[in-house]
Coordinates of C-alpha atoms in Angstrom, one line a residue:
X1 CA 0.9 -18.9 -3.0
X2 CA 2.1 -22.4 -3.3
X3 CA 1.5 -25.7 -1.5
X4 CA 5.1 -25.6 -0.5
X5 CA 5.0 -22.0 0.9
X6 CA 4.0 -22.7 4.6
X7 CA 6.0 -24.4 7.4
X8 CA 2.9 -26.8 8.1
X9 CA 3.4 -28.1 4.5
X10 CA 7.2 -28.8 5.0
X11 CA 8.7 -25.3 3.9
X12 CA 12.1 -25.6 5.7
X13 CA 12.7 -22.0 6.7
X14 CA 9.6 -22.2 8.9
X15 CA 8.7 -18.5 8.6
X16 CA 4.8 -18.9 8.7
X17 CA 4.4 -19.4 12.6
X18 CA 0.8 -18.0 12.6
X19 CA -0.4 -20.2 9.7
X20 CA 1.4 -23.3 11.3
X21 CA -0.4 -22.3 14.6
X22 CA -3.7 -22.1 12.6
X23 CA -3.0 -25.5 11.3
X24 CA -2.1 -27.0 14.6
X25 CA -5.2 -25.7 16.1
X26 CA -7.5 -26.6 13.2
X27 CA -7.4 -29.0 10.2
X28 CA -4.8 -29.1 7.3
X29 CA -6.1 -30.2 3.8
X30 CA -3.4 -31.9 2.0
X31 CA -5.3 -32.6 -1.3
X32 CA -7.1 -29.1 -1.9
X33 CA -7.5 -27.7 -5.4
X34 CA -8.4 -24.5 -7.1
X35 CA -11.0 -24.6 -9.9
X36 CA -8.4 -23.1 -12.5
X37 CA -4.7 -22.4 -12.6
X38 CA -5.1 -18.7 -12.9
X39 CA -6.5 -15.8 -10.7
X40 CA -10.0 -14.6 -12.1
X41 CA -11.7 -17.9 -13.1
X42 CA -10.5 -19.4 -9.8
X43 CA -12.2 -16.5 -7.7
X44 CA -15.4 -16.6 -9.8
X45 CA -15.6 -20.4 -9.0
X46 CA -15.1 -19.8 -5.3
X47 CA -17.9 -17.2 -5.1
X48 CA -20.4 -19.1 -7.2
X49 CA -19.6 -22.7 -6.3
X50 CA -19.4 -23.5 -10.0
X51 CA -16.7 -24.3 -12.5
X52 CA -15.4 -21.4 -14.6
X53 CA -16.7 -23.1 -17.9
X54 CA -20.3 -23.1 -16.2
X55 CA -20.0 -19.3 -14.9
X56 CA -18.7 -17.9 -18.0
X57 CA -15.1 -17.2 -16.7
X58 CA -13.3 -18.7 -19.8
X59 CA -12.4 -18.0 -23.2
X60 CA -13.3 -19.7 -26.6
X61 CA -10.5 -17.6 -28.5
X62 CA -8.2 -20.4 -28.6
X63 CA -8.4 -24.0 -27.5
X64 CA -7.3 -24.6 -23.7
X65 CA -6.5 -21.2 -23.0
X66 CA -6.0 -19.5 -19.7
X67 CA -7.8 -16.1 -19.6
X68 CA -8.6 -13.4 -16.8
X69 CA -9.7 -9.9 -16.3
X70 CA -7.0 -7.3 -17.4
X71 CA -8.1 -3.7 -17.7
X72 CA -9.2 -4.1 -21.5
X73 CA -11.6 -7.1 -20.8
X74 CA -15.2 -6.4 -21.7
X75 CA -16.9 -9.2 -19.8
X76 CA -17.1 -9.9 -16.0
X77 CA -19.1 -11.9 -13.8
X78 CA -22.7 -12.4 -15.3
X79 CA -25.9 -11.2 -13.4
X80 CA -27.4 -14.6 -14.0
X81 CA -24.7 -15.9 -11.5
X82 CA -25.5 -16.1 -7.9
X83 CA -22.8 -15.1 -5.6
X84 CA -22.3 -16.3 -2.0
X85 CA -22.6 -13.0 -0.5
X86 CA -26.1 -12.5 -2.4
X87 CA -27.2 -15.7 -0.7
X88 CA -25.8 -15.1 2.6
X89 CA -27.8 -11.9 2.8
X90 CA -31.0 -14.0 3.2
X91 CA -29.5 -15.1 6.5
X92 CA -28.7 -11.5 7.6
X93 CA -25.1 -11.5 6.9
X94 CA -23.0 -8.3 6.3
X95 CA -20.4 -9.1 3.7
X96 CA -17.1 -7.2 2.9
X97 CA -14.4 -7.8 0.2
X98 CA -10.9 -6.7 1.1
X99 CA -8.3 -6.7 -1.8
X100 CA -8.5 -8.1 -5.3
X101 CA -11.8 -8.5 -6.8
X102 CA -10.7 -9.5 -10.5
X103 CA -14.4 -10.3 -11.7
X104 CA -14.7 -7.5 -14.0
X105 CA -14.3 -3.8 -13.5
X106 CA -17.2 -2.2 -15.5
X107 CA -20.1 -0.7 -13.4
X108 CA -22.4 -3.8 -13.7
X109 CA -19.6 -6.1 -12.3
X110 CA -18.9 -4.2 -9.2
X111 CA -18.8 -6.1 -5.9
X112 CA -21.6 -4.0 -4.4
X113 CA -23.9 -5.1 -7.2
X114 CA -23.3 -8.8 -6.3
X115 CA -23.9 -9.1 -2.8
X116 CA -21.1 -7.4 -1.0
X117 CA -22.0 -4.4 1.3
X118 CA -18.5 -3.0 1.6
X119 CA -15.4 -2.9 -0.4
X120 CA -11.9 -1.7 0.1
X121 CA -9.5 -2.7 -2.6
X122 CA -9.2 -2.9 -6.3
X123 CA -10.8 -4.5 -9.4
X124 CA -7.5 -5.6 -11.0
X125 CA -3.9 -6.7 -9.9
X126 CA -1.3 -4.1 -8.8
X127 CA 0.3 -4.1 -12.3
X128 CA 2.0 -0.7 -13.4
X129 CA 2.9 1.9 -13.0
X130 CA 1.3 3.1 -16.1
X131 CA 1.6 6.5 -18.0
X132 CA -2.2 7.2 -17.9
X133 CA -2.1 7.9 -21.6
X134 CA -1.7 4.5 -23.1
X135 CA -3.0 2.7 -20.1
X136 CA -4.4 4.2 -16.8
X137 CA -3.0 3.2 -13.2
X138 CA -5.5 0.8 -11.4
X139 CA -8.0 2.5 -9.1
X140 CA -8.5 1.7 -5.4
X141 CA -12.0 1.6 -4.2
X142 CA -13.9 2.3 -1.0
X143 CA -17.4 0.9 -1.6
X144 CA -18.8 2.6 -4.7
X145 CA -16.2 5.1 -5.5
X146 CA -12.4 5.0 -6.3
X147 CA -10.3 6.9 -3.6
X148 CA -7.1 6.9 -5.6
X149 CA -4.7 4.7 -7.8
X150 CA -2.0 2.4 -7.4
X151 CA 1.4 4.0 -7.6
X152 CA 0.1 7.4 -7.3
X153 CA -2.0 7.5 -4.1
X154 CA -1.1 3.9 -2.9
X155 CA 2.6 3.6 -3.4
X156 CA 4.4 0.5 -4.5
X157 CA 8.2 0.9 -4.9
X158 CA 9.2 -1.4 -7.7
X159 CA 12.9 -1.1 -6.7
X160 CA 12.7 -2.1 -3.1
X161 CA 9.5 -3.8 -3.1
X162 CA 8.1 -1.6 -0.3
X163 CA 4.4 -1.1 -0.1
X164 CA 2.0 -0.6 2.7
X165 CA -1.0 -2.2 1.2
X166 CA -1.1 -5.5 3.3
X167 CA -1.3 -3.3 6.4
X168 CA -4.1 -1.3 5.0
X169 CA -5.9 -4.4 4.3
X170 CA -5.2 -5.8 7.7
X171 CA -6.6 -2.7 9.5
X172 CA -9.8 -2.8 7.2
X173 CA -10.3 -6.4 8.2
X174 CA -9.9 -5.8 12.1
X175 CA -12.1 -2.7 12.0
X176 CA -14.9 -4.6 10.1
X177 CA -14.8 -7.5 12.6
X178 CA -15.1 -5.1 15.6
X179 CA -17.8 -3.3 14.1
X180 CA -19.9 -6.5 13.2
X181 CA -19.0 -7.8 16.6
X182 CA -20.4 -4.7 18.3
X183 CA -23.5 -4.6 16.3
X184 CA -23.9 -8.4 16.8
X185 CA -24.2 -8.7 13.1
X186 CA -23.1 -12.1 11.4
X187 CA -20.6 -11.3 8.7
X188 CA -18.7 -12.7 5.9
X189 CA -15.3 -11.4 5.2
X190 CA -13.5 -12.1 1.8
X191 CA -10.0 -11.1 2.5
X192 CA -8.3 -11.2 -0.9
X193 CA -4.8 -9.9 -0.3
X194 CA -2.1 -10.0 -3.4
X195 CA 1.3 -9.2 -2.0
X196 CA 2.6 -12.6 -3.3
X197 CA 1.5 -11.8 -6.9
X198 CA 4.5 -10.3 -8.8
X199 CA 5.3 -7.4 -8.6
X200 CA 5.8 -8.9 -5.0
X201 CA 5.5 -6.3 -2.2
X202 CA 6.0 -6.0 1.7
X203 CA 5.8 -3.2 4.3
X204 CA 8.9 -1.6 5.6
X205 CA 8.9 -3.8 8.9
X206 CA 9.1 -6.9 6.8
X207 CA 11.5 -6.1 4.1
X208 CA 14.7 -8.0 4.3
X209 CA 13.4 -10.3 7.2
X210 CA 13.2 -13.5 5.3
X211 CA 15.5 -16.1 4.2
X212 CA 13.4 -16.4 1.0
X213 CA 14.0 -12.9 -0.3
X214 CA 11.1 -10.3 -1.3
X215 CA 8.7 -13.1 -1.8
X216 CA 9.4 -14.5 1.7
X217 CA 9.2 -11.0 3.1
X218 CA 5.6 -10.9 1.7
X219 CA 4.6 -14.2 3.0
X220 CA 5.9 -13.3 6.4
X221 CA 3.7 -10.4 6.4
X222 CA 0.6 -12.1 5.3
X223 CA 1.3 -14.8 8.1
X224 CA 1.7 -12.1 10.5
X225 CA -1.5 -10.5 9.5
X226 CA -3.6 -13.8 9.5
X227 CA -2.1 -14.1 13.2
X228 CA -3.5 -10.8 14.1
X229 CA -6.9 -11.6 12.6
X230 CA -7.3 -14.7 14.6
X231 CA -6.2 -13.1 17.6
X232 CA -8.7 -10.3 17.1
X233 CA -11.4 -12.8 16.9
X234 CA -10.3 -14.6 20.3
X235 CA -9.9 -11.3 21.9
X236 CA -13.5 -10.3 21.0
X237 CA -14.6 -13.5 22.3
X238 CA -16.2 -14.7 18.8
X239 CA -13.5 -17.2 17.6
X240 CA -15.9 -20.1 18.7
X241 CA -18.8 -18.5 16.5
X242 CA -16.3 -17.9 13.5
X243 CA -15.3 -20.3 10.7
X244 CA -12.0 -19.3 9.1
X245 CA -10.5 -20.8 5.9
X246 CA -7.0 -20.0 4.3
X247 CA -6.2 -20.9 1.0
X248 CA -4.7 -19.5 -2.4
X249 CA -6.3 -18.9 -6.0
X250 CA -3.7 -20.8 -7.8
X251 CA -0.4 -22.4 -7.4
X252 CA 2.8 -20.4 -7.0
X253 CA 3.7 -18.7 -10.3
X254 CA 7.3 -20.2 -11.0
X255 CA 7.7 -17.9 -14.0
X256 CA 8.4 -15.2 -11.3
X257 CA 10.9 -17.6 -9.6
X258 CA 13.3 -17.6 -7.9
X259 CA 13.2 -14.0 -6.8
X260 CA 9.3 -13.4 -6.9
X261 CA 8.0 -16.9 -7.1
X262 CA 7.0 -19.3 -4.4
X263 CA 7.1 -23.0 -4.0
X264 CA 4.7 -25.7 -4.9
X265 CA 6.7 -28.2 -2.8
X266 CA 7.0 -31.7 -4.5
X267 CA 4.5 -31.1 -7.3
X268 CA 5.1 -30.6 -11.0
X269 CA 5.1 -27.1 -12.6
X270 CA 3.1 -24.1 -11.2
X271 CA 0.5 -21.4 -12.0
X272 CA -1.1 -21.5 -15.5
X273 CA -0.8 -25.3 -15.8
X274 CA -3.0 -28.1 -14.7
X275 CA -0.1 -30.0 -13.3
X276 CA -0.5 -30.5 -9.6
X277 CA 2.0 -27.3 -8.9
X278 CA -0.7 -25.3 -10.7
X279 CA -3.7 -26.6 -9.0
X280 CA -3.1 -28.1 -5.7
X281 CA -3.3 -25.3 -2.8
X282 CA -2.2 -24.9 0.7
X283 CA -5.6 -25.0 2.8
X284 CA -6.4 -24.7 6.5
X285 CA -9.7 -24.6 8.2
X286 CA -9.9 -23.0 11.8
X287 CA -12.8 -23.0 14.2
X288 CA -11.9 -23.4 17.9
X289 CA -14.1 -25.5 19.8
X290 CA -15.6 -27.1 16.8
X291 CA -12.8 -28.3 14.6
X292 CA -10.6 -30.8 16.5
X293 CA -7.0 -29.6 16.8
X294 CA -4.3 -31.0 14.8
X295 CA -6.5 -32.6 12.1
X296 CA -5.1 -33.7 8.8
X297 CA -7.5 -34.4 5.9
X298 CA -6.9 -36.3 2.8
X299 CA -10.3 -35.2 1.6
X300 CA -10.2 -34.0 -2.3
X301 CA -11.4 -30.4 -1.6
X302 CA -11.9 -27.6 -3.9
X303 CA -12.4 -23.7 -3.5
X304 CA -15.8 -24.3 -4.9
X305 CA -16.6 -26.2 -1.6
X306 CA -16.2 -23.0 0.3
X307 CA -19.5 -21.8 -1.5
X308 CA -21.4 -24.9 -0.4
X309 CA -19.9 -25.1 3.2
X310 CA -20.5 -21.4 3.8
X311 CA -24.1 -21.6 3.0
X312 CA -24.4 -24.8 5.0
X313 CA -22.9 -22.9 8.1
X314 CA -25.5 -20.3 7.4
X315 CA -28.3 -22.6 7.4
X316 CA -29.1 -22.1 3.8
X317 CA -29.5 -24.6 0.9
X318 CA -27.5 -24.0 -2.4
X319 CA -29.6 -22.8 -5.5
X320 CA -31.4 -25.8 -7.0
X321 CA -31.9 -24.3 -10.5
X322 CA -28.2 -24.7 -11.5
X323 CA -25.4 -27.3 -11.2
X324 CA -23.3 -26.5 -8.2
X325 CA -19.9 -28.0 -8.4
X326 CA -18.9 -27.3 -4.5
X327 CA -19.7 -29.8 -1.8
X328 CA -20.4 -29.3 2.0
X329 CA -17.2 -30.0 3.7
X330 CA -18.7 -29.8 7.2
X331 CA -19.0 -33.6 7.6
X332 CA -15.1 -33.7 6.8
X333 CA -14.2 -30.8 8.9
X334 CA -16.2 -31.7 12.0
X335 CA -16.5 -35.5 11.9
X336 CA -13.5 -36.4 9.9
X337 CA -15.6 -38.1 7.2
X338 CA -14.3 -38.7 3.6
X339 CA -16.5 -38.0 0.7
X340 CA -15.9 -39.7 -2.5
X341 CA -15.7 -37.1 -5.5
X342 CA -13.5 -36.2 -8.3
X343 CA -11.5 -33.2 -9.1
X344 CA -11.7 -31.8 -12.7
X345 CA -8.8 -29.8 -13.9
X346 CA -9.9 -27.3 -16.7
X347 CA -7.7 -24.9 -18.7
X348 CA -10.1 -22.5 -20.5
X349 CA -12.6 -24.4 -22.4
X350 CA -10.9 -28.0 -22.2
X351 CA -11.0 -30.6 -19.5
X352 CA -7.5 -31.3 -19.1
X353 CA -7.3 -33.7 -16.5
X354 CA -9.3 -35.6 -13.8
X355 CA -8.5 -37.0 -10.3
X356 CA -10.3 -39.8 -8.5
X357 CA -8.8 -41.1 -5.4
X358 CA -5.1 -41.3 -5.9
X359 CA -5.2 -41.6 -9.6
X360 CA -5.1 -38.6 -12.0
X361 CA -5.6 -39.0 -15.8
X362 CA -4.3 -36.4 -18.3
X363 CA -6.7 -36.1 -21.3
X364 CA -4.6 -33.2 -22.5
X365 CA -1.2 -31.8 -21.7
X366 CA 0.5 -28.5 -22.5
X367 CA 2.6 -26.1 -20.3
X368 CA 3.0 -23.5 -23.0
X369 CA 3.9 -22.9 -26.6
X370 CA 7.4 -23.2 -27.9
X371 CA 6.9 -19.6 -29.1
X372 CA 6.3 -18.4 -25.6
X373 CA 8.9 -20.9 -24.2
X374 CA 11.5 -19.4 -26.5
X375 CA 10.9 -16.0 -25.1
X376 CA 11.8 -17.3 -21.6
X377 CA 8.3 -17.7 -20.4
X378 CA 8.6 -20.9 -18.4
X379 CA 5.8 -22.4 -16.2
X380 CA 8.0 -25.4 -15.2
X381 CA 11.7 -24.3 -14.8
X382 CA 14.0 -27.1 -14.1
X383 CA 11.1 -29.7 -14.1
X384 CA 10.9 -30.8 -17.8
X385 CA 9.4 -34.2 -18.0
X386 CA 9.5 -35.9 -21.4
X387 CA 6.1 -36.5 -23.0
X388 CA 4.5 -34.7 -20.0
X389 CA 5.4 -31.1 -19.8
X390 CA 4.7 -30.5 -23.5
X391 CA 5.1 -27.5 -25.6
X392 CA 2.4 -28.4 -28.2
X393 CA -1.1 -29.2 -27.1
X394 CA -1.1 -33.0 -26.9
X395 CA -4.4 -34.9 -26.8
X396 CA -4.5 -38.2 -24.9
X397 CA -8.1 -38.7 -24.9
X398 CA -8.1 -42.2 -26.2
X399 CA -5.1 -43.3 -23.9
X400 CA -4.9 -40.8 -21.1
X401 CA -1.6 -40.5 -19.3
X402 CA -2.2 -41.8 -15.8
X403 CA -0.3 -41.2 -12.4
X404 CA -0.7 -42.5 -9.0
X405 CA -0.3 -39.4 -7.0
X406 CA 0.6 -41.3 -3.8
X407 CA 3.6 -42.9 -5.1
X408 CA 4.3 -40.2 -7.5
X409 CA 3.3 -36.8 -6.6
X410 CA 5.5 -35.1 -8.9
X411 CA 3.9 -36.6 -12.0
X412 CA 7.1 -38.0 -13.5
X413 CA 6.3 -41.9 -14.1
X414 CA 3.1 -42.6 -16.1
X415 CA 1.6 -45.9 -15.4
X416 CA 2.0 -48.5 -18.2
X417 CA -0.9 -48.5 -20.5
X418 CA -0.6 -52.4 -20.5
X419 CA -0.9 -52.8 -16.8
X420 CA -4.0 -54.1 -15.0
X421 CA -3.7 -51.1 -12.6
X422 CA -3.9 -48.7 -15.5
X423 CA -7.0 -50.4 -17.0
X424 CA -8.8 -50.6 -13.6
X425 CA -8.1 -47.0 -12.7
X426 CA -9.1 -45.6 -16.2
X427 CA -12.3 -47.5 -16.3
X428 CA -13.5 -45.8 -13.2
X429 CA -12.3 -42.4 -14.3
X430 CA -13.9 -42.7 -17.7
X431 CA -17.0 -43.2 -16.1
X432 CA -16.8 -39.9 -14.0
X433 CA -15.8 -38.2 -17.2
X434 CA -18.8 -39.3 -19.2
X435 CA -21.2 -38.4 -16.4
X436 CA -19.6 -35.0 -16.0
X437 CA -19.7 -34.2 -19.7
X438 CA -23.4 -35.3 -19.8
X439 CA -24.4 -32.5 -17.5
X440 CA -22.0 -29.8 -18.8
X441 CA -23.7 -26.8 -20.2
X442 CA -21.2 -24.1 -20.7
X443 CA -21.9 -20.6 -19.9
X444 CA -21.5 -17.6 -22.2
X445 CA -17.8 -17.0 -22.3
X446 CA -17.1 -13.7 -20.7
X447 CA -13.5 -13.4 -21.6
X448 CA -13.4 -13.2 -25.3
X449 CA -13.5 -9.5 -26.1
X450 CA -11.1 -6.7 -25.2
X451 CA -11.5 -2.9 -25.8
X452 CA -9.0 -0.2 -24.6
X453 CA -12.2 2.0 -24.1
X454 CA -13.3 -0.1 -21.1
X455 CA -10.1 0.3 -19.2
X456 CA -10.1 2.3 -15.8
X457 CA -10.0 5.7 -17.4
X458 CA -12.9 7.3 -15.4
X459 CA -14.0 5.1 -12.6
X460 CA -16.8 6.4 -10.4
X461 CA -15.6 9.0 -7.9
X462 CA -12.6 10.1 -10.4
X463 CA -14.4 13.6 -10.6
X464 CA -14.1 14.4 -6.9
X465 CA -10.4 13.5 -7.0
X466 CA -9.6 15.2 -10.2
X467 CA -8.4 11.8 -11.7
X468 CA -10.6 11.2 -14.5
X469 CA -8.7 10.5 -17.8
X470 CA -9.7 10.9 -21.3
X471 CA -11.5 7.7 -22.7
X472 CA -10.4 6.6 -26.1
X473 CA -12.6 5.6 -28.9
X474 CA -14.1 2.0 -28.5
X475 CA -12.3 -0.6 -30.6
X476 CA -13.5 -4.0 -29.5
X477 CA -11.2 -6.8 -30.5
X478 CA -10.8 -10.5 -29.8
X479 CA -8.4 -10.8 -26.6
X480 CA -5.2 -12.5 -27.1
X481 CA -4.5 -15.4 -24.8
X482 CA -1.2 -17.1 -25.7
X483 CA -1.4 -19.5 -22.6

């Protein structure tokens, strides 16, 4: 979902009343970021509190390439990484993931091996349908074992956009919350729904109800579900003991626009890019009785902060044996403080840009290659900015492109290199970059090797269902990452 998809952020159709109410009762973050403009690395960052380049969720197969975890990926979240649910267990938390995992699908990467106690959802996105010969349909898991596959047992109608998955995910969330409340257990729920990812879907009740087409239908169903979850917490009398945070894993995918793409508001480009549209996210914190209602924060936040903030809420310290990039946002949320910190925009193995205060410096620009662009793949439709949205990788290391995001949130007007303002801002940002690079120890890249033999042919539980498929011979290759 994009920054501009919610009424609270100015979306004109005002079709998100529950998320808008969540914002009115809590705190809206206007300057909140993901750690990567793509799904898998940003999720790895959220759960480890570390940049993808540190936790291994990147590739070195090409410079500044986005990589994720399709079915044939060999890698996944390394055992050496400490995930939020593993740490929360120390404080007695029961942890559940509902929806998309996307941190590797081979047995060693299973979420229940990395701190989660329960799982209902899928290791990959709901792409398909596949023929189960060249490529298997994606499995849906309950805990350790698959219980079916997308398009076979969990229907998604690509013609109408109808699928009941968000309703299933909602019921799982309500049941889990009720169970933990009844047993007086503290819990962590990671509700990772994916209806707004193309192919976009919504259940029958929501189809055709939005002014924004199928994508809007999906947003409306997510909004309705969030409202039901918040109401459930209030009905059970635990809302004042429950911290809730809503955000996205990357900006809206404009490549799917206009029919299946969202809005990034005033910002440039979308998913896959390190322009603001790819990395700035809608974000809302809600905690009745603790967070003052109607708060709006200009704190520079990041999904990695949810790691540190959650540990702080549980009375735990972050691990001291590794670099943690997330900060504890509780002073911001509860006392309205502002913490001075930079935001680093990575694309694969390259630091593309840095934001400090209202200034953003681009060290590299690239939307996508001319070859891909000529095939109709466009991450910035209708938004070409000369010298900025480039189709060759342009290095600006010695003379970065600098923008003032307060005056120019759309990154259209770079500051003059000769101006005093440019010199002053760049001097400050250069110091932050030097400091960052001095402490950077890249993790072992997990997203370099692909092999058709590791696809979801025979996931655990397939025997019971008669859904095991023949595994082809292993043939490991370098993954190809064109973006």
